[in-house]
Amino acid sequence: MAVGNNPNSPRQKMINLMYLVFIAMMALNVSSEVLNGFVLVEDSLQNTIHNATRQNALVSNELETYYQANPEKVREWYNKGVQVRKASDDIYTYVQELKERMVKVADGNDGDVTDIRHKDDLEAASRIMLAPLNGEGKKLREAIDSYSTMMANLVEDPEKRRIIEESLSTAPPRQIGINIRNWEEALFDNMPVSAAVTLLTKLQSDIRYAQGEVMTNLLNSVDIGDYRVNRMEAQVVPVSQIVMRGSAYEANIVLSAIDSTKRPSVYVNGRMLDAEANGRFVVPTSSTGTFPVEGYIEMPNSDGSVLRHDFRSEYFVTEPGATVAPTMMNILYAGIENPIRIAVPGIPSGSVFPSISSGRLTRKGESIWDAFPAAGSVGQEAIVSVSAQMADGRRVEMARTPFRVKMLPDPMPYLEYKDANGNVRKFRGGTIPKRNLMEAGGILAAIDDDILNIQFTVLRFELIYPDSFGNMINEPTEGGSFSERQKNFIRGLARGKQFWVNRVVARGPDGIERSIPPIQVIVN
């Protein structure tokens, strides 16, 4: 705006000049460090969104599985889940489109929301969100309010409903000395484009969080433990369908629903089982192959008639062999002990002798061994060989099983506290009461994905939070415990305030130091 050529009145010229000075001051106040801080926050939020999306997909798939198994029972909750997914995806996509429009205003049509060039642009957010005729701010606020109401109505727990409503609240924030008329002005008026994009990413994170809470609530509403018998079936329940030659095949022939006051008659392979056998069928094996088990069960009815149920199965007789099965997964991790099960059917465990081509094996139980691959074998194969000593004293090799040797995956950071019932909880990001935050005392790290359960030692981390001027403050500490400065900062946080646990470095039992993902913390 060229002030000298403006035909407006002197008063208007003065107003325009003051506006230019104000914009210049805003630009000066938004330092490159602050703008780069928003990039860090953006990355942390994207990681939170990614994890929430994966968790939501797991819950959605589980609900889909229950629906396929019992459509009549699960249809109500399944249909609500479909509505929740669609509503969440629609508003999430809408917010993403707004981010892309802002960046294109700031950087041009080739603008990339993941790599904003003009981070300090103060007009892009206002033009998209606060334009008098077609501004998207009011539309977004109304869409969020509608979505929040829908999500809250699907949750019966009043505390969870309140958390969802607060996370999606569009009430204008309280700012002392500033007259904020509505939510959109508070968030987007004269806001640098990098900050506006980060605020919208935070909104997307809240949307995925609300979706997850509601989907979990719908899943828990399905009484999956309710089972009703609507028919009776004869079944063959073998101890094992694969039998080593020379040993016996055993199976229970049962009726899946019976009257305990009446004993059924069981006919197997043309002959009736003795009543004292209680349905247990035992037959010796002398050769390899596949053998049938077929017959029927007769049960007398109260009217004197006989109810008959046919059954058919088979069992397999094989030559002796060894079984090498990892108890965790089909790989071995270097630097730690990997439990594996080693057994040879028909051979006592004391006569089984395993070895590994790289590293060492240590017996831990009857058939459990710890495999410790050599540190330098990452990316290679470790061969577990199993030999068995026969009754005549011969030692015979029974199996050679290859395992891939990998490096331990990175752990995830978390805070640990006890809930109101005394149960230990792990907080990995999102909203947490201040009392539980102070109780945690510091940051822990572990791999606990139901396959591995390995604790790491946190060597250092830092807290990142904005000060009263919007500058991002880094507060580092050594070790895994909060420093006194960090504790004082947490004590002073008001409800709704947030910070990030960043640059967490942890060391595992393999001795390797790793930088692991940050945690977003919102004080409840």
Coordinates of C-alpha atoms in Angstrom, one line a residue:
M1 CA 0.0 0.0 0.0
A2 CA 1.6 3.3 -1.1
V3 CA 0.6 5.8 1.5
G4 CA 1.7 8.9 -0.4
N5 CA -0.7 8.1 -3.3
N6 CA -3.7 7.2 -1.2
P7 CA -6.5 9.7 -2.0
N8 CA -8.2 9.0 1.4
S9 CA -8.6 11.6 4.1
P10 CA -5.6 12.5 6.4
R11 CA -7.3 10.5 9.2
Q12 CA -7.6 7.4 7.0
K13 CA -4.0 7.9 5.9
M14 CA -2.9 7.9 9.5
I15 CA -4.9 4.7 10.2
N16 CA -3.4 3.0 7.2
L17 CA 0.1 4.1 8.3
M18 CA -0.5 2.7 11.8
Y19 CA -1.7 -0.6 10.3
L20 CA 1.5 -0.8 8.3
V21 CA 3.6 -0.2 11.4
F22 CA 1.6 -2.8 13.3
I23 CA 2.2 -5.4 10.6
A24 CA 5.9 -4.6 10.5
M25 CA 6.1 -5.0 14.3
M26 CA 4.3 -8.3 14.1
A27 CA 6.8 -9.5 11.4
L28 CA 9.7 -8.4 13.5
N29 CA 8.3 -10.1 16.6
V30 CA 7.9 -13.5 14.8
S31 CA 11.5 -14.6 14.8
S32 CA 12.8 -17.5 12.7
E33 CA 13.3 -19.5 15.9
V34 CA 9.6 -19.3 16.7
L35 CA 8.6 -20.2 13.1
N36 CA 11.0 -23.1 13.1
G37 CA 9.5 -24.1 16.5
F38 CA 6.1 -24.4 14.7
V39 CA 7.7 -26.9 12.3
L40 CA 8.8 -29.1 15.3
V41 CA 5.3 -28.9 16.7
E42 CA 3.9 -29.7 13.3
D43 CA 6.1 -32.8 13.0
S44 CA 5.1 -34.0 16.5
L45 CA 1.4 -33.5 15.8
Q46 CA 1.7 -35.4 12.5
N47 CA 3.3 -38.3 14.4
T48 CA 0.4 -38.2 16.9
I49 CA -2.1 -38.2 14.1
H50 CA -0.4 -41.2 12.4
N51 CA -0.5 -43.2 15.6
A52 CA -4.1 -42.3 16.3
T53 CA -5.1 -43.2 12.7
R54 CA -3.4 -46.6 13.1
Q55 CA -5.2 -47.3 16.4
N56 CA -8.5 -46.2 15.0
A57 CA -8.1 -48.5 12.0
L58 CA -7.5 -51.4 14.4
V59 CA -10.6 -50.7 16.4
S60 CA -12.6 -50.2 13.2
N61 CA -11.3 -53.6 11.8
E62 CA -12.3 -55.3 15.1
L63 CA -15.8 -53.9 14.9
E64 CA -16.0 -55.1 11.3
T65 CA -14.9 -58.6 12.3
Y66 CA -17.6 -58.7 15.0
Y67 CA -20.2 -57.5 12.5
Q68 CA -19.2 -60.2 9.9
A69 CA -19.5 -62.9 12.7
N70 CA -22.9 -61.7 14.0
P71 CA -24.5 -59.1 11.8
E72 CA -27.9 -59.0 13.6
K73 CA -26.3 -58.4 17.0
V74 CA -23.6 -55.9 15.9
R75 CA -25.5 -54.0 13.2
E76 CA -26.5 -51.0 15.3
W77 CA -22.9 -50.4 16.6
Y78 CA -21.4 -51.1 13.2
N79 CA -23.6 -48.6 11.4
K80 CA -22.8 -46.0 14.0
G81 CA -19.1 -46.7 13.5
V82 CA -19.5 -46.2 9.7
Q83 CA -21.1 -42.8 10.4
V84 CA -18.3 -41.9 12.8
R85 CA -15.6 -42.8 10.3
K86 CA -17.3 -40.9 7.5
A87 CA -17.9 -37.8 9.6
S88 CA -14.4 -37.8 10.9
D89 CA -12.8 -38.3 7.5
D90 CA -15.0 -35.5 6.0
I91 CA -14.1 -32.8 8.5
Y92 CA -10.4 -34.0 8.6
T93 CA -10.2 -33.6 4.8
Y94 CA -11.9 -30.2 5.0
V95 CA -9.3 -29.0 7.4
Q96 CA -6.5 -30.4 5.2
E97 CA -7.9 -28.5 2.2
L98 CA -7.9 -25.2 4.2
K99 CA -4.2 -25.8 5.1
E100 CA -3.3 -26.3 1.5
R101 CA -5.3 -23.2 0.4
M102 CA -3.4 -21.0 3.0
V103 CA 0.0 -22.2 1.8
K104 CA -0.9 -21.6 -1.8
V105 CA -1.9 -18.0 -0.9
A106 CA 1.5 -17.6 0.9
D107 CA 3.8 -19.5 -1.5
G108 CA 1.9 -19.6 -4.8
N109 CA 0.1 -22.4 -6.6
D110 CA 3.1 -24.7 -6.1
G111 CA 3.0 -24.2 -2.3
D112 CA 3.6 -27.4 -0.3
V113 CA 2.0 -27.6 3.1
T114 CA 4.9 -29.8 4.3
D115 CA 7.5 -27.3 3.2
I116 CA 6.2 -23.7 3.7
R117 CA 8.6 -21.1 2.3
H118 CA 7.0 -17.9 3.6
K119 CA 6.3 -19.1 7.1
D120 CA 6.0 -15.5 8.4
D121 CA 3.2 -14.5 5.9
L122 CA 0.5 -12.7 8.0
E123 CA -2.2 -12.4 5.4
A124 CA -2.8 -15.9 4.0
A125 CA -4.7 -17.2 7.1
S126 CA -6.9 -14.1 7.3
R127 CA -7.7 -14.2 3.6
I128 CA -8.8 -17.8 3.7
M129 CA -10.5 -17.8 7.1
L130 CA -11.7 -14.3 7.7
A131 CA -12.7 -12.9 4.3
P132 CA -16.0 -10.9 4.7
L133 CA -17.9 -12.7 2.0
N134 CA -16.4 -16.2 1.6
G135 CA -14.3 -16.6 4.7
E136 CA -14.1 -20.3 5.9
G137 CA -13.6 -19.5 9.6
K138 CA -17.3 -19.4 10.4
K139 CA -18.0 -22.5 8.3
L140 CA -15.2 -24.4 10.0
R141 CA -16.5 -23.4 13.5
E142 CA -20.0 -24.6 12.7
A143 CA -18.7 -27.8 11.2
I144 CA -16.6 -28.5 14.4
D145 CA -19.6 -27.7 16.6
S146 CA -21.8 -30.1 14.7
Y147 CA -19.1 -32.8 14.7
S148 CA -18.5 -32.3 18.4
T149 CA -22.2 -32.7 19.2
M150 CA -22.4 -35.9 17.1
M151 CA -19.4 -37.4 18.8
A152 CA -20.5 -36.5 22.3
N153 CA -24.0 -38.0 21.8
L154 CA -22.4 -41.4 21.0
V155 CA -20.6 -41.6 24.3
E156 CA -22.5 -42.4 27.5
D157 CA -19.7 -41.8 30.0
P158 CA -20.2 -38.1 31.1
E159 CA -16.5 -37.6 31.8
K160 CA -15.4 -38.9 28.4
R161 CA -18.2 -36.8 26.8
R162 CA -16.8 -33.7 28.5
I163 CA -13.2 -34.5 27.4
I164 CA -14.4 -34.8 23.8
E165 CA -16.4 -31.5 24.0
E166 CA -13.4 -29.7 25.5
S167 CA -11.0 -31.0 22.9
L168 CA -13.3 -29.8 20.1
S169 CA -14.4 -26.6 21.8
T170 CA -14.7 -23.5 19.6
A171 CA -15.1 -21.0 22.5
P172 CA -12.8 -18.0 21.9
P173 CA -9.7 -18.3 24.1
R174 CA -9.4 -15.8 27.0
Q175 CA -6.8 -13.1 26.2
I176 CA -6.5 -10.3 28.7
G177 CA -6.8 -6.8 27.2
I178 CA -7.8 -8.1 23.7
N179 CA -11.4 -8.0 22.4
I180 CA -11.9 -11.3 20.7
R181 CA -15.3 -11.6 19.2
N182 CA -15.2 -15.3 18.0
W183 CA -13.0 -18.4 17.8
E184 CA -11.9 -17.9 14.2
E185 CA -10.6 -14.3 14.8
A186 CA -8.6 -15.5 17.8
L187 CA -6.9 -18.3 15.8
F188 CA -6.4 -16.7 12.4
D189 CA -6.3 -12.9 12.6
N190 CA -2.8 -11.7 11.7
M191 CA -1.5 -15.2 12.4
P192 CA 1.7 -16.3 10.6
V193 CA 0.8 -19.0 8.1
S194 CA 3.1 -21.6 9.7
A195 CA 1.3 -21.0 13.0
A196 CA -2.1 -21.2 11.4
V197 CA -1.3 -24.5 9.7
T198 CA 0.0 -25.9 13.0
L199 CA -3.3 -24.9 14.7
L200 CA -5.3 -26.7 12.0
T201 CA -3.0 -29.7 12.4
K202 CA -3.8 -29.6 16.1
L203 CA -7.5 -29.6 15.2
Q204 CA -6.9 -32.7 13.0
S205 CA -5.2 -34.4 15.9
D206 CA -8.2 -33.6 18.1
I207 CA -10.6 -35.0 15.4
R208 CA -8.7 -38.3 15.3
Y209 CA -8.6 -38.4 19.1
A210 CA -12.4 -37.9 19.3
Q211 CA -12.9 -40.6 16.6
G212 CA -10.8 -43.0 18.6
E213 CA -12.7 -42.4 21.8
V214 CA -16.1 -42.9 20.1
M215 CA -15.1 -45.9 18.1
T216 CA -13.7 -47.6 21.3
N217 CA -16.9 -46.8 23.1
L218 CA -18.9 -48.4 20.3
L219 CA -16.7 -51.5 20.3
N220 CA -17.1 -51.8 24.1
S221 CA -20.9 -51.6 23.7
V222 CA -20.9 -54.8 21.8
D223 CA -21.4 -57.7 24.2
I224 CA -19.0 -60.0 22.5
G225 CA -19.0 -62.4 25.4
D226 CA -22.6 -63.2 24.9
Y227 CA -22.9 -66.6 23.2
R228 CA -26.0 -68.7 22.6
V229 CA -26.2 -72.3 21.4
N230 CA -28.7 -72.7 18.6
R231 CA -27.7 -76.2 17.5
M232 CA -25.9 -79.3 18.6
E233 CA -22.8 -80.8 16.8
A234 CA -20.7 -83.8 17.2
Q235 CA -17.0 -83.0 17.3
V236 CA -13.7 -84.9 17.3
V237 CA -11.2 -83.1 19.6
P238 CA -7.8 -84.8 19.1
V239 CA -4.9 -84.3 21.4
S240 CA -2.9 -83.8 18.2
Q241 CA -3.7 -84.5 14.6
I242 CA 0.0 -85.2 13.8
V243 CA 1.4 -88.3 15.5
M244 CA 4.9 -89.6 15.4
R245 CA 5.1 -93.2 14.2
G246 CA 5.3 -95.6 17.3
S247 CA 3.2 -93.3 19.5
A248 CA -0.6 -93.3 20.1
Y249 CA -3.2 -91.1 18.6
E250 CA -5.7 -89.7 21.2
A251 CA -9.0 -87.8 20.6
N252 CA -12.1 -86.9 22.6
I253 CA -15.4 -87.6 20.8
V254 CA -17.9 -85.2 22.3
L255 CA -21.3 -83.6 21.8
S256 CA -20.9 -79.9 22.0
A257 CA -24.1 -79.6 24.1
I258 CA -25.3 -82.5 26.2
D259 CA -27.5 -83.3 29.2
S260 CA -25.2 -84.3 32.1
T261 CA -27.8 -86.7 33.4
K262 CA -27.7 -88.8 30.2
R263 CA -24.6 -90.6 28.8
P264 CA -24.4 -90.7 24.9
S265 CA -23.3 -93.8 23.0
V266 CA -20.3 -93.2 20.8
Y267 CA -19.5 -95.3 17.7
V268 CA -16.1 -94.8 16.1
N269 CA -14.9 -96.6 12.9
G270 CA -17.6 -99.2 13.2
R271 CA -17.4 -100.0 16.9
M272 CA -18.9 -98.7 20.1
L273 CA -16.6 -97.1 22.7
D274 CA -16.8 -98.5 26.2
A275 CA -18.9 -96.4 28.6
E276 CA -16.0 -96.1 31.0
A277 CA -13.9 -94.4 28.2
N278 CA -16.1 -91.2 28.6
G279 CA -15.7 -90.5 24.9
R280 CA -11.8 -90.9 24.8
F281 CA -10.7 -92.7 21.6
V282 CA -7.2 -94.2 21.6
V283 CA -5.7 -96.2 18.7
P284 CA -2.1 -97.3 18.2
T285 CA -0.1 -96.2 15.2
S286 CA 2.4 -98.4 13.3
S287 CA 2.8 -96.7 9.9
T288 CA 2.8 -93.2 8.5
G289 CA -0.1 -91.7 6.5
T290 CA -3.6 -90.2 6.9
F291 CA -6.3 -92.2 8.8
P292 CA -10.0 -91.5 9.2
V293 CA -11.9 -91.0 12.4
E294 CA -15.6 -91.2 11.7
G295 CA -18.8 -92.4 13.3
Y296 CA -21.8 -91.1 15.2
I297 CA -23.1 -90.2 18.7
E298 CA -26.5 -91.3 19.9
M299 CA -28.3 -89.4 22.7
P300 CA -31.7 -90.5 24.1
N301 CA -34.4 -87.8 24.2
S302 CA -36.9 -87.4 27.0
D303 CA -39.7 -88.8 24.7
G304 CA -37.8 -92.0 24.2
S305 CA -36.5 -91.2 20.7
V306 CA -32.8 -91.3 19.9
L307 CA -31.0 -88.2 18.6
R308 CA -28.1 -89.1 16.3
H309 CA -25.2 -86.8 15.3
D310 CA -22.6 -87.9 12.7
F311 CA -18.9 -86.8 12.8
R312 CA -15.9 -87.2 10.6
S313 CA -12.2 -86.2 11.1
E314 CA -8.8 -87.6 10.4
Y315 CA -5.3 -87.8 11.9
F316 CA -1.8 -87.8 10.4
V317 CA 1.1 -90.1 11.4
T318 CA 4.5 -88.7 10.4
E319 CA 8.1 -89.7 10.8
P320 CA 10.0 -88.3 13.8
G321 CA 11.0 -84.6 13.4
A322 CA 12.1 -81.6 15.5
T323 CA 10.2 -78.4 16.3
V324 CA 12.1 -75.1 16.7
A325 CA 9.6 -72.3 17.4
P326 CA 10.4 -68.8 18.5
T327 CA 8.2 -67.7 21.4
M328 CA 8.4 -64.0 20.3
M329 CA 8.6 -64.0 16.5
N330 CA 10.3 -65.5 13.5
I331 CA 13.4 -63.4 14.0
L332 CA 16.2 -63.0 16.6
Y333 CA 17.3 -59.7 17.9
A334 CA 21.0 -59.0 18.4
G335 CA 22.2 -57.9 21.9
I336 CA 19.4 -59.6 23.9
E337 CA 18.2 -63.0 24.9
N338 CA 15.5 -64.4 22.6
P339 CA 13.4 -67.2 24.1
I340 CA 12.8 -70.1 21.6
R341 CA 11.1 -73.4 22.1
I342 CA 13.1 -76.5 21.0
A343 CA 11.5 -79.9 21.3
V344 CA 11.6 -83.2 19.5
P345 CA 8.4 -85.2 19.8
G346 CA 9.0 -88.6 21.5
I347 CA 12.5 -87.6 22.8
P348 CA 13.1 -86.4 26.4
S349 CA 14.3 -82.8 26.6
G350 CA 17.6 -84.0 28.2
S351 CA 18.4 -85.9 25.0
V352 CA 17.9 -82.9 22.8
F353 CA 21.1 -80.9 21.9
P354 CA 20.7 -77.6 20.0
S355 CA 23.4 -75.3 18.7
I356 CA 23.5 -71.9 16.9
S357 CA 25.9 -70.9 14.2
S358 CA 26.4 -67.3 15.5
G359 CA 26.2 -66.5 19.2
R360 CA 25.2 -68.9 22.0
L361 CA 22.2 -70.9 23.4
T362 CA 21.3 -71.2 27.1
R363 CA 18.7 -73.6 28.5
K364 CA 16.0 -71.8 30.5
G365 CA 13.5 -74.6 31.1
E366 CA 12.2 -78.0 30.0
S367 CA 12.0 -77.0 26.3
I368 CA 12.8 -73.2 26.5
W369 CA 16.2 -71.8 25.4
D370 CA 17.6 -68.3 25.2
A371 CA 19.3 -67.5 21.9
F372 CA 21.8 -64.7 22.1
P373 CA 23.0 -63.8 18.5
A374 CA 26.4 -62.3 18.2
A375 CA 26.4 -58.5 17.9
G376 CA 28.1 -58.5 14.5
S377 CA 25.5 -60.8 13.0
V378 CA 22.8 -58.2 12.3
G379 CA 21.4 -58.6 8.8
Q380 CA 22.7 -62.2 8.6
E381 CA 21.1 -65.6 9.3
A382 CA 21.7 -67.6 12.4
I383 CA 21.2 -71.3 11.9
V384 CA 19.7 -73.3 14.9
S385 CA 20.6 -77.0 14.5
V386 CA 18.9 -79.6 16.7
S387 CA 20.3 -83.1 17.3
A388 CA 18.7 -85.9 19.4
Q389 CA 20.2 -88.9 21.1
M390 CA 18.4 -92.1 20.2
A391 CA 17.7 -95.0 22.6
D392 CA 20.6 -96.9 21.0
G393 CA 23.0 -94.1 21.8
R394 CA 23.2 -92.6 18.2
R395 CA 23.0 -88.8 17.9
V396 CA 20.8 -87.8 14.9
E397 CA 20.4 -84.3 13.4
M398 CA 16.6 -83.6 13.5
A399 CA 16.4 -80.0 12.0
R400 CA 18.3 -77.0 10.8
T401 CA 16.2 -73.8 11.1
P402 CA 17.4 -70.4 9.9
F403 CA 16.5 -67.2 11.7
R404 CA 17.1 -63.6 10.6
V405 CA 19.1 -61.5 13.0
K406 CA 17.9 -57.9 13.4
M407 CA 18.6 -54.9 15.5
L408 CA 16.2 -54.0 18.2
P409 CA 13.5 -51.6 17.1
D410 CA 13.3 -48.2 18.7
P411 CA 11.3 -47.9 21.9
M412 CA 8.4 -45.5 22.6
P413 CA 8.5 -42.9 25.4
Y414 CA 5.8 -42.7 28.0
L415 CA 4.9 -41.4 31.4
E416 CA 3.7 -43.9 34.1
Y417 CA 1.2 -43.2 36.8
K418 CA -1.6 -44.9 38.8
D419 CA -5.3 -44.2 38.2
A420 CA -7.9 -43.8 40.8
N421 CA -8.2 -47.6 41.3
G422 CA -4.4 -48.0 41.8
N423 CA -3.9 -49.5 38.3
V424 CA -0.6 -48.6 36.6
R425 CA -1.3 -46.6 33.4
K426 CA 1.1 -45.6 30.6
F427 CA 0.5 -42.2 29.0
R428 CA 1.9 -41.8 25.4
G429 CA 0.4 -38.5 24.5
G430 CA -2.8 -36.4 24.6
T431 CA -4.6 -35.2 27.6
I432 CA -3.6 -36.0 31.2
P433 CA -4.5 -34.5 34.6
K434 CA -1.8 -32.4 36.2
R435 CA -1.8 -34.6 39.3
N436 CA -0.9 -37.7 37.3
L437 CA 1.7 -35.7 35.4
M438 CA 3.5 -34.7 38.6
E439 CA 3.1 -38.2 39.9
A440 CA 4.9 -39.6 36.9
G441 CA 8.1 -37.9 37.8
G442 CA 9.8 -38.3 34.5
I443 CA 10.0 -40.1 31.1
L444 CA 10.3 -43.9 30.6
A445 CA 10.9 -45.8 27.3
A446 CA 10.2 -49.4 26.4
I447 CA 9.2 -51.7 23.6
D448 CA 6.0 -53.3 24.8
D449 CA 4.0 -54.2 21.6
D450 CA 2.7 -57.5 22.9
I451 CA 5.6 -59.2 21.1
L452 CA 8.7 -57.7 22.8
N453 CA 8.7 -56.4 26.3
I454 CA 12.0 -54.6 26.8
Q455 CA 12.8 -51.6 29.0
F456 CA 15.2 -48.9 27.9
T457 CA 17.1 -46.4 30.0
V458 CA 16.3 -42.7 29.2
L459 CA 19.6 -40.8 29.1
R460 CA 18.2 -37.2 28.4
F461 CA 15.3 -35.3 27.1
E462 CA 13.9 -31.8 26.9
L463 CA 10.6 -30.0 27.3
I464 CA 9.5 -27.6 24.6
Y465 CA 6.8 -25.0 25.4
P466 CA 5.8 -21.5 24.4
D467 CA 6.4 -18.6 26.7
S468 CA 4.0 -15.7 27.2
F469 CA 5.4 -14.0 24.0
G470 CA 4.9 -17.1 21.8
N471 CA 8.6 -18.0 21.8
M472 CA 9.4 -21.8 22.0
I473 CA 11.5 -22.5 25.1
N474 CA 13.7 -25.6 25.4
E475 CA 14.3 -27.0 28.9
P476 CA 16.7 -29.9 28.8
T477 CA 17.6 -32.4 31.5
E478 CA 19.9 -35.4 31.9
G479 CA 18.5 -38.7 32.9
G480 CA 14.8 -39.7 32.8
S481 CA 13.5 -37.6 35.7
F482 CA 12.0 -34.1 35.5
S483 CA 14.4 -31.4 36.6
E484 CA 13.3 -28.9 39.3
R485 CA 12.9 -26.3 36.5
Q486 CA 10.8 -28.6 34.5
K487 CA 8.7 -29.5 37.6
N488 CA 8.2 -25.8 38.4
F489 CA 7.0 -25.2 34.8
I490 CA 4.5 -28.1 35.0
R491 CA 3.2 -26.9 38.3
G492 CA 2.4 -23.5 36.7
L493 CA 0.5 -24.9 33.8
A494 CA -3.2 -24.1 33.5
R495 CA -5.8 -26.5 32.2
G496 CA -5.7 -26.7 28.4
K497 CA -2.0 -25.7 28.2
Q498 CA 0.3 -28.0 26.4
F499 CA 4.0 -28.8 25.9
W500 CA 6.1 -31.4 24.1
V501 CA 8.6 -33.9 25.5
N502 CA 11.2 -33.8 22.7
R503 CA 14.7 -35.1 21.9
V504 CA 14.4 -38.2 24.0
V505 CA 17.5 -40.3 23.9
A506 CA 17.4 -43.8 25.4
R507 CA 19.8 -46.8 25.6
G508 CA 18.6 -50.4 25.3
P509 CA 20.1 -53.7 26.6
D510 CA 22.1 -53.9 23.3
G511 CA 24.0 -50.8 24.4
I512 CA 22.9 -48.6 21.4
E513 CA 21.7 -45.1 22.0
R514 CA 18.6 -44.0 20.1
S515 CA 16.6 -40.8 19.5
I516 CA 12.9 -41.6 19.8
P517 CA 9.7 -39.8 19.0
P518 CA 8.3 -36.9 21.1
I519 CA 5.2 -36.8 23.2
Q520 CA 2.5 -34.1 23.1
V521 CA 1.1 -33.4 26.6
I522 CA -2.1 -31.4 27.2
V523 CA -2.9 -30.6 30.8
N524 CA -6.4 -31.5 31.9

